[in-house]
Coordinates of N, CA and C and ligand atoms in Angstrom, one line a residue:
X21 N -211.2 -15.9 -33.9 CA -210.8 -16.2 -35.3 C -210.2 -14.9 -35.9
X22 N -211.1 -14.1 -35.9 CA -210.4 -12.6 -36.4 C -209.5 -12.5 -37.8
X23 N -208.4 -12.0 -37.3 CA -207.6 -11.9 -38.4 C -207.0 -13.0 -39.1
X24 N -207.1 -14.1 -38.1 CA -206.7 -15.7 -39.1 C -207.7 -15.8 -39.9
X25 N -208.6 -15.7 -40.4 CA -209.3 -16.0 -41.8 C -208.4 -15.2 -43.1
X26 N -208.0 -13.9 -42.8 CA -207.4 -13.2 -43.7 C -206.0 -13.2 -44.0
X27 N -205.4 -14.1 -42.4 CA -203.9 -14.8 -42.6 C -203.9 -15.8 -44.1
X28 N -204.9 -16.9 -43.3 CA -205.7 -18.0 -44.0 C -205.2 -18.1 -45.5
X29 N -206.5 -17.1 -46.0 CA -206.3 -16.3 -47.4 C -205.4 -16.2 -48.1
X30 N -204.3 -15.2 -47.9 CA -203.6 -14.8 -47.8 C -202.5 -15.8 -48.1
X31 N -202.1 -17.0 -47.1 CA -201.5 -17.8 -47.4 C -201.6 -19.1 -48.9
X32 N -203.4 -19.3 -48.9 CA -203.8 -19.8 -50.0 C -203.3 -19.3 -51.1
X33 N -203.5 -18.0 -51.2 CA -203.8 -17.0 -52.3 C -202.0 -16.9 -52.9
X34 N -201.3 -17.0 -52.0 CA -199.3 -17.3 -52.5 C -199.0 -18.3 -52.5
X35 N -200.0 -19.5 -51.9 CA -199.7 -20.9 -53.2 C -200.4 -20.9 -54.3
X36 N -201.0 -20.1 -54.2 CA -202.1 -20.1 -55.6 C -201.2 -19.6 -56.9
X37 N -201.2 -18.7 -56.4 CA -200.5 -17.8 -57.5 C -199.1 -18.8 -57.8
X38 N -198.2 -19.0 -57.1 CA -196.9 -19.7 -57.1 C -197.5 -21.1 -58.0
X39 N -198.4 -21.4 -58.5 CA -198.8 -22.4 -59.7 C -198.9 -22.3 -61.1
X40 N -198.9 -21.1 -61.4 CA -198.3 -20.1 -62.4 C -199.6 -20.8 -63.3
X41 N -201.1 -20.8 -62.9 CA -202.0 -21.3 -63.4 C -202.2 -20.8 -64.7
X42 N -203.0 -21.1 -65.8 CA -203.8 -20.0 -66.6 C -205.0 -19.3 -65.9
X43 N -204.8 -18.1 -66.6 CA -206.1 -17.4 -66.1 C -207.5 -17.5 -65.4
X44 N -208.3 -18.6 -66.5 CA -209.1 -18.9 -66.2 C -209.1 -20.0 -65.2
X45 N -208.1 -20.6 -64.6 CA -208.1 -21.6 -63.5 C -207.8 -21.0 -62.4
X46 N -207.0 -20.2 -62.8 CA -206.6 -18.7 -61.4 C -207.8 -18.4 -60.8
X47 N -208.8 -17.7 -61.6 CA -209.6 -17.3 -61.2 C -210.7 -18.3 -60.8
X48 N -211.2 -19.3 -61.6 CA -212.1 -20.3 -60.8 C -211.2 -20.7 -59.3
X49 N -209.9 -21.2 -58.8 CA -209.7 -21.6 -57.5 C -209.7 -20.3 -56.6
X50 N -209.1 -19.1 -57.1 CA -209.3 -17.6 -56.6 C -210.6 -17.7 -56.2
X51 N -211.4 -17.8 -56.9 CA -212.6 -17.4 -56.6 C -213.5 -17.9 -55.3
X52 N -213.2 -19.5 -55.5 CA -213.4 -19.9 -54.0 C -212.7 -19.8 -52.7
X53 N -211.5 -19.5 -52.9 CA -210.8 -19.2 -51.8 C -211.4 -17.3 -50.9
X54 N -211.9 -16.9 -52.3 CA -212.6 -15.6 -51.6 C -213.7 -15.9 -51.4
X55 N -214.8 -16.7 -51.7 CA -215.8 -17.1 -51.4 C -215.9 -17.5 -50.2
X56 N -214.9 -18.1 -49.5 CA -214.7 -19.0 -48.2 C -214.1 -17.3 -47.4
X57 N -213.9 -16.4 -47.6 CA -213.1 -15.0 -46.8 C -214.4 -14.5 -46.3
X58 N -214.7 -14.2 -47.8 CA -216.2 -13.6 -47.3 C -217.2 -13.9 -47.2
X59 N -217.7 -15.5 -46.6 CA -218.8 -16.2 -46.3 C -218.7 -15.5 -44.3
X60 N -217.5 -15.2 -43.6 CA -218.3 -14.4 -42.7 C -217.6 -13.3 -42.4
X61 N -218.3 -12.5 -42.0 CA -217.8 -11.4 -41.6 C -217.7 -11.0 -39.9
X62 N -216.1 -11.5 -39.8 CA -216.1 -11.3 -38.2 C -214.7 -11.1 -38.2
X63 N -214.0 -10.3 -39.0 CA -212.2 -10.5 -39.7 C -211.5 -9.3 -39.8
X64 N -212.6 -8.2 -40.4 CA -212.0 -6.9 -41.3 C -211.4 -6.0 -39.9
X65 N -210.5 -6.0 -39.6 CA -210.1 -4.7 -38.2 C -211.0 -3.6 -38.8
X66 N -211.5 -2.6 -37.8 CA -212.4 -1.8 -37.8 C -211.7 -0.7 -38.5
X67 N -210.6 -0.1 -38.4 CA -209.3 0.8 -39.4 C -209.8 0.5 -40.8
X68 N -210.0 -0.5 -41.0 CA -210.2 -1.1 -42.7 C -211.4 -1.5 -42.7
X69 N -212.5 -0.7 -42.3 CA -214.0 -1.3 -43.0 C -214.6 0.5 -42.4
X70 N -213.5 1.4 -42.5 CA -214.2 2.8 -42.3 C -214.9 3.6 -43.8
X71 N -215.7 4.3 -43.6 CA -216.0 4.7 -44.8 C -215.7 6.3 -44.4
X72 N -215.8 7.0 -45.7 CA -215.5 8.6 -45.9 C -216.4 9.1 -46.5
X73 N -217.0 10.1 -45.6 CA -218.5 10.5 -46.4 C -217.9 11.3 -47.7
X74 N -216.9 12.2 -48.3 CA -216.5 12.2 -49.1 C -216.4 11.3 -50.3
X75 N -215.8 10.4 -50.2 CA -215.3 9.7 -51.4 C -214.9 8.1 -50.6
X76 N -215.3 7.2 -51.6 CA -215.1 5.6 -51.5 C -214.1 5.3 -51.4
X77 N -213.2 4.4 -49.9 CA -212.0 4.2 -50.0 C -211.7 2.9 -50.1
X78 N -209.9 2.8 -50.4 CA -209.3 1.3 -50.9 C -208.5 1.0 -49.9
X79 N -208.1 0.5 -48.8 CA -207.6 -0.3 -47.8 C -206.6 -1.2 -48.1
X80 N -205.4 -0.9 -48.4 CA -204.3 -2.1 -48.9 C -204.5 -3.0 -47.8
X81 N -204.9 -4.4 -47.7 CA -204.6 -5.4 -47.0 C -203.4 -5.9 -46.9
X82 N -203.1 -6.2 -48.2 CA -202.0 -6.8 -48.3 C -201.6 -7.0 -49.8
X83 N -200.2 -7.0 -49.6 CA -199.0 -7.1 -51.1 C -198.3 -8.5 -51.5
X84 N -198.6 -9.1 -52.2 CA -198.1 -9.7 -52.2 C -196.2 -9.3 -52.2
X85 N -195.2 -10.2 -51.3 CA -194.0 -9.4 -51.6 C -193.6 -9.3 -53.6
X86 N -194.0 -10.2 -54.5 CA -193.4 -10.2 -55.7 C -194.3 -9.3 -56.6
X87 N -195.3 -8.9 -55.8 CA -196.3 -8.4 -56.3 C -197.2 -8.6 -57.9
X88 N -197.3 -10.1 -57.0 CA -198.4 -10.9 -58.1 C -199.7 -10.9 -57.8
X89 N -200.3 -10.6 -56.5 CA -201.7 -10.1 -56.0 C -201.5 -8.9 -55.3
X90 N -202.5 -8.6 -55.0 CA -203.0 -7.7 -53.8 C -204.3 -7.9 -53.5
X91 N -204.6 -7.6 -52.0 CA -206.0 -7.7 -51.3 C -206.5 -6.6 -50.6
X92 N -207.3 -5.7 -51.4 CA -207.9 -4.3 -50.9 C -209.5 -4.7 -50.1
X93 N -209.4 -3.4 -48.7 CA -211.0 -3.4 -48.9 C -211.3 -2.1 -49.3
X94 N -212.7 -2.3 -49.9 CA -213.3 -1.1 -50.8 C -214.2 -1.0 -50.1
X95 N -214.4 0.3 -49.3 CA -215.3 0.8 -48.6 C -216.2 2.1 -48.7
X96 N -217.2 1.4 -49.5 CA -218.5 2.7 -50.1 C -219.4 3.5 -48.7
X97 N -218.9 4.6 -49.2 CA -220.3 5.5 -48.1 C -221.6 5.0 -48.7
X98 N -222.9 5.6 -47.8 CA -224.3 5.7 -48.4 C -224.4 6.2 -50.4
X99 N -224.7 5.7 -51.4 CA -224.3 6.4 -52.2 C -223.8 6.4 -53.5
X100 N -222.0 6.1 -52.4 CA -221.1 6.5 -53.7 C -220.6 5.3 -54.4
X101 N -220.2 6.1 -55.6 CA -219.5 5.4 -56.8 C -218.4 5.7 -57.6
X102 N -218.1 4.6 -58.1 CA -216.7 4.7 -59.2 C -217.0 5.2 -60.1
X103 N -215.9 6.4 -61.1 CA -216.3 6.4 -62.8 C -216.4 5.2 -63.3
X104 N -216.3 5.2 -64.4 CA -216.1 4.0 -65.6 C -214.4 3.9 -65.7
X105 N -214.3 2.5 -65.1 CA -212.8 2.4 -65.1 C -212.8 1.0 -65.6
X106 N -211.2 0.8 -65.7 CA -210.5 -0.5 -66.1 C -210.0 -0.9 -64.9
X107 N -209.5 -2.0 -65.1 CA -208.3 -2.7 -64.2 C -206.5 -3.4 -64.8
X108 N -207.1 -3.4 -66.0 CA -206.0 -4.2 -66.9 C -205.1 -5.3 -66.7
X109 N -205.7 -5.8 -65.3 CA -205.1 -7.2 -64.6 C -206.5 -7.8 -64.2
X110 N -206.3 -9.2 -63.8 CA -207.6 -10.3 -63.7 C -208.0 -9.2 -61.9
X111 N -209.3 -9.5 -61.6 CA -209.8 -8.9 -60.7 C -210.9 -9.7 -60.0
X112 N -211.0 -9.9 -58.6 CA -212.0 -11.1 -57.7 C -212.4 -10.0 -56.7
X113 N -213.9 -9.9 -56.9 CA -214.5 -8.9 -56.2 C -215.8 -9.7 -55.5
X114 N -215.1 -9.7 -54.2 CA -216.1 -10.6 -52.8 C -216.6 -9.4 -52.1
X115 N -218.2 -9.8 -51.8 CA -219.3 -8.8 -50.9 C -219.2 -9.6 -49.6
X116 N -218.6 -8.6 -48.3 CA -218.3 -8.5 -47.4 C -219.5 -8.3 -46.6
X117 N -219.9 -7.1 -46.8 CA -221.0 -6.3 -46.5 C -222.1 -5.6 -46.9
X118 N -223.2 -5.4 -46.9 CA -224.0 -4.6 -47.8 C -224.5 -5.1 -49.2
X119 N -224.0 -3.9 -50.1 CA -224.5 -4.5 -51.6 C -223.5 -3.7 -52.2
X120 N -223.5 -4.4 -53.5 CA -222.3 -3.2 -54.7 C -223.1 -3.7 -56.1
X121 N -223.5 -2.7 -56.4 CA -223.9 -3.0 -58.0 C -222.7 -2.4 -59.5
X122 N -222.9 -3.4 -60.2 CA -221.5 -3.1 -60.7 C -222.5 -3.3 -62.4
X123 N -221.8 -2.2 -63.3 CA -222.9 -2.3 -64.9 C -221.5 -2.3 -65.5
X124 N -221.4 -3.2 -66.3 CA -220.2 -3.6 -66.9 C -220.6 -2.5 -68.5
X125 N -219.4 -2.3 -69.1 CA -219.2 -1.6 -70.3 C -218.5 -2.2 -71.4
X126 N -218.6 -1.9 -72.6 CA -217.5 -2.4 -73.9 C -217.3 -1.6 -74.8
X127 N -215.5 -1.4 -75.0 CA -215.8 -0.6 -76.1 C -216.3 -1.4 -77.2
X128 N -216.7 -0.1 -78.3 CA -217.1 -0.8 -79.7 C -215.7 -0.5 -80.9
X129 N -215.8 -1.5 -81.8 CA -214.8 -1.6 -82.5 C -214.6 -0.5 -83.2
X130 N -215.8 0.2 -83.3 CA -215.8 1.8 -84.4 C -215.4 2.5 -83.6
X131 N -215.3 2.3 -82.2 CA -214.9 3.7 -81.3 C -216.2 4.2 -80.9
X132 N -216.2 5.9 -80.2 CA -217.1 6.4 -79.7 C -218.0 5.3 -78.2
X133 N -219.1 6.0 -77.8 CA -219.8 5.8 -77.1 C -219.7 4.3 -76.6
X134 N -219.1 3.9 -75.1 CA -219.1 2.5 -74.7 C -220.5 1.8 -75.0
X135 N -220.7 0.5 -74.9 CA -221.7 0.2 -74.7 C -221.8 -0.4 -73.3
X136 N -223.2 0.1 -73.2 CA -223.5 -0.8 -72.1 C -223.8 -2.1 -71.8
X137 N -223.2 -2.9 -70.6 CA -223.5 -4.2 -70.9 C -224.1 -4.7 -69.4
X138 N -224.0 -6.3 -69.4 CA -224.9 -6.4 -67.7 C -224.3 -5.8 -66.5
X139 N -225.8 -5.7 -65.9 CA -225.7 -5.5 -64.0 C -225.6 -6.3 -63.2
X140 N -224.4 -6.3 -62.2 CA -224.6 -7.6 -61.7 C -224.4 -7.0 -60.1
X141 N -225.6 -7.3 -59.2 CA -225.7 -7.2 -57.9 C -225.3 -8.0 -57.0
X142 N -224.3 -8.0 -56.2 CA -223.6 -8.5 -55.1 C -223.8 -8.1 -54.1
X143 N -223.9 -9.4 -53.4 CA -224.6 -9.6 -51.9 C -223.7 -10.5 -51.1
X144 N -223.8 -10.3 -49.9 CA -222.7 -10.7 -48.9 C -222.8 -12.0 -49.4
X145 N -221.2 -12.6 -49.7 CA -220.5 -14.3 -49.9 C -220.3 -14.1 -51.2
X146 N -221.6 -13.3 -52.1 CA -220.8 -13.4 -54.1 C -219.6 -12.8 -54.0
X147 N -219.4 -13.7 -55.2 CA -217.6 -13.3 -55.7 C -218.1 -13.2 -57.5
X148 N -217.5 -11.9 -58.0 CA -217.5 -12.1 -59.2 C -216.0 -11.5 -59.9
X149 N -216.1 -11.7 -61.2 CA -214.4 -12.1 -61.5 C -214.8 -10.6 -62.8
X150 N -213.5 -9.7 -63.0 CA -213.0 -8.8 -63.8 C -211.8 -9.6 -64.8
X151 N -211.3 -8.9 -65.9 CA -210.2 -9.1 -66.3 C -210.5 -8.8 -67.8
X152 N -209.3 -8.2 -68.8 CA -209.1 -8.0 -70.0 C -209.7 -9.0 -70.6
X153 N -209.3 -10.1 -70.5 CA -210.3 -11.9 -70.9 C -211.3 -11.7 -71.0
X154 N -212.4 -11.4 -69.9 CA -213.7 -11.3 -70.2 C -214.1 -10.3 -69.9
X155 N -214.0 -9.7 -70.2 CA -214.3 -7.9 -69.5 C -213.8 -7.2 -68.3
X156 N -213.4 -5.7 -68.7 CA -212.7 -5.6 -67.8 C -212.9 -3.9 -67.0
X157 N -214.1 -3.5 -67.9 CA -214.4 -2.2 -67.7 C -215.6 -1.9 -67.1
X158 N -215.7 -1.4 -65.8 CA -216.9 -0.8 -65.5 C -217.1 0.0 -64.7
X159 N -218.6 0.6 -63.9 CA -218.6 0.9 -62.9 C -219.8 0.5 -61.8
X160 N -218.9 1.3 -60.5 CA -219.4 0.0 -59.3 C -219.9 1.0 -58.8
X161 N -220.7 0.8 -58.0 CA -221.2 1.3 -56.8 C -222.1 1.0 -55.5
X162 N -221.8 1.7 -54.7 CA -222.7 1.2 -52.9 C -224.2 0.9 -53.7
X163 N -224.4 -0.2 -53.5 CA -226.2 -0.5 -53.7 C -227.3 0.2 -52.8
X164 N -226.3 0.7 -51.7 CA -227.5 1.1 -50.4 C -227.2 2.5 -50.0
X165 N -228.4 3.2 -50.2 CA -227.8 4.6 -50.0 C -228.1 5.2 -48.4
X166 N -228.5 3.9 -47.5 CA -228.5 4.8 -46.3 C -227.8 3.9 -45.6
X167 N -226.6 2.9 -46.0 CA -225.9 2.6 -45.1 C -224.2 2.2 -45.8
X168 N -223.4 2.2 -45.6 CA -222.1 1.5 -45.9 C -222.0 0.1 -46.7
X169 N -220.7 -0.1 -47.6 CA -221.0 -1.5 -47.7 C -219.2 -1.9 -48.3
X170 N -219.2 -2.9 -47.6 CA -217.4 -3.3 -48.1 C -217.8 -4.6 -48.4
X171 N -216.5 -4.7 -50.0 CA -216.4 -5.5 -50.7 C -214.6 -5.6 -50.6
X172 N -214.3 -7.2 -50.5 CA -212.7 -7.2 -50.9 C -212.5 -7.7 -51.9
X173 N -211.3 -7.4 -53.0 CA -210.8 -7.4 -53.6 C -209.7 -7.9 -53.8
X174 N -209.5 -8.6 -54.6 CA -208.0 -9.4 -55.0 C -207.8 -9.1 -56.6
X175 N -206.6 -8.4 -56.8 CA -205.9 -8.3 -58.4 C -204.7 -9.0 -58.5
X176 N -204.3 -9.2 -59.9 CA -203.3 -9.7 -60.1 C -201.9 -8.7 -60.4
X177 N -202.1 -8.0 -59.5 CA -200.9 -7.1 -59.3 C -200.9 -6.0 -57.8
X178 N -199.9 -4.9 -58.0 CA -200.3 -3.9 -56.4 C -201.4 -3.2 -57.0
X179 N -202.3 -3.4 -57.3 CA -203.0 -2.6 -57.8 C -203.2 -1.4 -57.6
X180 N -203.0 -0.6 -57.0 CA -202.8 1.2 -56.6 C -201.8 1.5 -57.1
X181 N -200.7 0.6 -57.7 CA -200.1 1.8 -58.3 C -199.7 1.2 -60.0
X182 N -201.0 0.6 -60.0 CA -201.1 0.6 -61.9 C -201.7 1.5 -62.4
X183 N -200.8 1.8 -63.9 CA -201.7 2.8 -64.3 C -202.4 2.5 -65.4
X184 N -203.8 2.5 -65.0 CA -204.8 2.1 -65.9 C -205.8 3.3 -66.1
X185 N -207.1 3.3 -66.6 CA -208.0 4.4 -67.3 C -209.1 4.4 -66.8
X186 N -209.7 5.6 -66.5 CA -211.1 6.1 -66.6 C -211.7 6.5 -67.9
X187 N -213.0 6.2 -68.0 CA -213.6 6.6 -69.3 C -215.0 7.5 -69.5
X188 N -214.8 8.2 -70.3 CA -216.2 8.5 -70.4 C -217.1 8.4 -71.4
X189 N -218.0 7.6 -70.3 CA -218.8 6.8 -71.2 C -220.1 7.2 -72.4
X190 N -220.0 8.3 -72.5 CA -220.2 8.8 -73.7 C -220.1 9.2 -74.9
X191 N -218.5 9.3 -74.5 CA -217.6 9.7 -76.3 C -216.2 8.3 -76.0
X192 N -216.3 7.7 -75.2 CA -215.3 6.5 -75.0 C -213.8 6.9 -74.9
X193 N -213.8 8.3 -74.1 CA -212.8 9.0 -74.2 C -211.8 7.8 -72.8
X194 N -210.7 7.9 -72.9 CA -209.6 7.2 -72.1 C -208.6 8.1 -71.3
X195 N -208.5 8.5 -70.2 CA -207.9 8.9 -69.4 C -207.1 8.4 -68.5
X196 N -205.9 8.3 -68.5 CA -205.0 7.4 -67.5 C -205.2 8.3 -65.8
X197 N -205.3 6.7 -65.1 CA -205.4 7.2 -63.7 C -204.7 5.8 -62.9
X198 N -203.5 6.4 -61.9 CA -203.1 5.4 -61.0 C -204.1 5.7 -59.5
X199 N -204.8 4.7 -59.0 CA -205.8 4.8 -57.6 C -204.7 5.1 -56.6
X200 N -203.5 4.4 -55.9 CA -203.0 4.6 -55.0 C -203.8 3.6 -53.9
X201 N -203.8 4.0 -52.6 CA -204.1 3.8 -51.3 C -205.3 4.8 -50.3
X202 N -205.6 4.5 -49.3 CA -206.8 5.2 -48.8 C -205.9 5.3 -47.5
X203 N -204.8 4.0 -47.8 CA -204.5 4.6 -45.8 C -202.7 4.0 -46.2
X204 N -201.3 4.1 -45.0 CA -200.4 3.8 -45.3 C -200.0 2.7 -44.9
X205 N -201.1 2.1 -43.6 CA -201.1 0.9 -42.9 C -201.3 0.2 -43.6
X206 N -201.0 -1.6 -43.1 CA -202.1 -2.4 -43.5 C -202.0 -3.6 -41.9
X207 N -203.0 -4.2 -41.8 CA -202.9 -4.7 -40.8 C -202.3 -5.8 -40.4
X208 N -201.9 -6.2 -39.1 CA -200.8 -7.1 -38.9 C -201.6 -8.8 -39.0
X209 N -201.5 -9.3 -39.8 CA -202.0 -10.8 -40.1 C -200.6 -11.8 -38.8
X210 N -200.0 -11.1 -38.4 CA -198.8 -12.2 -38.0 C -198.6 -12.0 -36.4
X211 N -199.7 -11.2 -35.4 CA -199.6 -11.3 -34.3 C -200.3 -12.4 -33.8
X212 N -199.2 -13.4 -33.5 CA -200.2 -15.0 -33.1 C -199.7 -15.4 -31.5
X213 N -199.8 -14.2 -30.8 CA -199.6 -14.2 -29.5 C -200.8 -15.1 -29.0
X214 N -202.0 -14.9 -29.3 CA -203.3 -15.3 -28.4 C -203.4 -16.9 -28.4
X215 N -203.0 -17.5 -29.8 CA -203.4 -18.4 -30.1 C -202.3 -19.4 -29.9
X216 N -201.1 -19.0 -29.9 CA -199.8 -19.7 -29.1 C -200.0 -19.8 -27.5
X217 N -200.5 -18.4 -26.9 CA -200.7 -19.0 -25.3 C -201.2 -19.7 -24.7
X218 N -202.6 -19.6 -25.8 CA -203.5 -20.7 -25.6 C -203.4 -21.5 -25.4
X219 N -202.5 -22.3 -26.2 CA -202.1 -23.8 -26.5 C -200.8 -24.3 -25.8
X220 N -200.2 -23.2 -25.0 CA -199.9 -23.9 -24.1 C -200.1 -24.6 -23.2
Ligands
FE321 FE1 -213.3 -2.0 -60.6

């Protein structure tokens, strides 16, 4: 199976988008199409599910060419976590591996100090949904501090090179930051040597 589940994907996910849905339908059929990715885990090439005892990395899977999605893996050491960030596009975040705890934020209309809002713990197969619409600010982190954990990700744009904000969540201060990439690869979804010979 391998990397055909994330061909699979991949292919769903550019008829998906090519339906020029609203949002909230995007993301309800999004949502199951990542639910069906990461119900097993036997797919991720080993390159893309490394972690950095340093700092948490982002694994471009894949671009959409018009660059209406993208599909990252996020790979937490023992540990670590994100500041308080945005996305400023819709966002589908599937547990691969492990655990990711994610405490969502809001600004307040007076300004100053975000508020805090719910926790929501993700466990391998959940998918939960980001976006300006319904919130879009928070921060995530590895649930497990003595082991690794990858979660994939699908945005509604290349996401690494949007420039969106870090905050601090204390004075609601806004800092622009573009993420970038963790690696320059991404891996080949289109070697279908095995499964052509086969069938001969
Ligand atoms: Fe995020």
């Amino acid at each position: 199976m391998a990397i055909e589940r994330l061909r699979n994907f991949v292919r769903a996910f550019t008829g998906l988008v090519g339906e020029d849905l609203p949002e909230a339908a995007l993301l309800a059929r999004g949502k199951a199409l990542l639910a069906t990715l990461v119900a097993a885990d036997d797919w991720l090439p080993e390159e893309f599910a490394r972690h950095d005892p340093e700092r948490y990395r982002q694994y471009l899977l894949h671009c959409d060419p018009a660059e209406r999605f993208s599909v990252v893996s996020f790979v937490w050491g023992p540990g670590q976590r994100t500041p308080v960030h945005d996305h400023t596009v819709w966002g589908l975040i599937g547990m691969l591996r492990g655990e990711e705890r994610s405490l969502r934020f809001e600004r307040r209309a007076e300004g100053g100090a975000l508020a805090e809002g719910a926790l929501t713990v993700l466990r391998p197969g959940m998918v939960e949904a980001v976006s300006p619409a319904i919130g879009d600010i928070h921060r995530v982190e590895n649930g497990l501090t003595d082991r690794p954990s990858i979660s994939i990700h699908v945005y509604g744009a290349n996401i690494g090179a949007v420039r969106r904000h870090v905050f601090d969540p204390a004075t609601g201060a806004a800092t622009d930051f573009v993420s970038g990439y963790s690696s320059a690869v991404t891996p080949n979804l289109w070697d279908r040597f095995e499964e052509t010979r086969n069938r001969a």
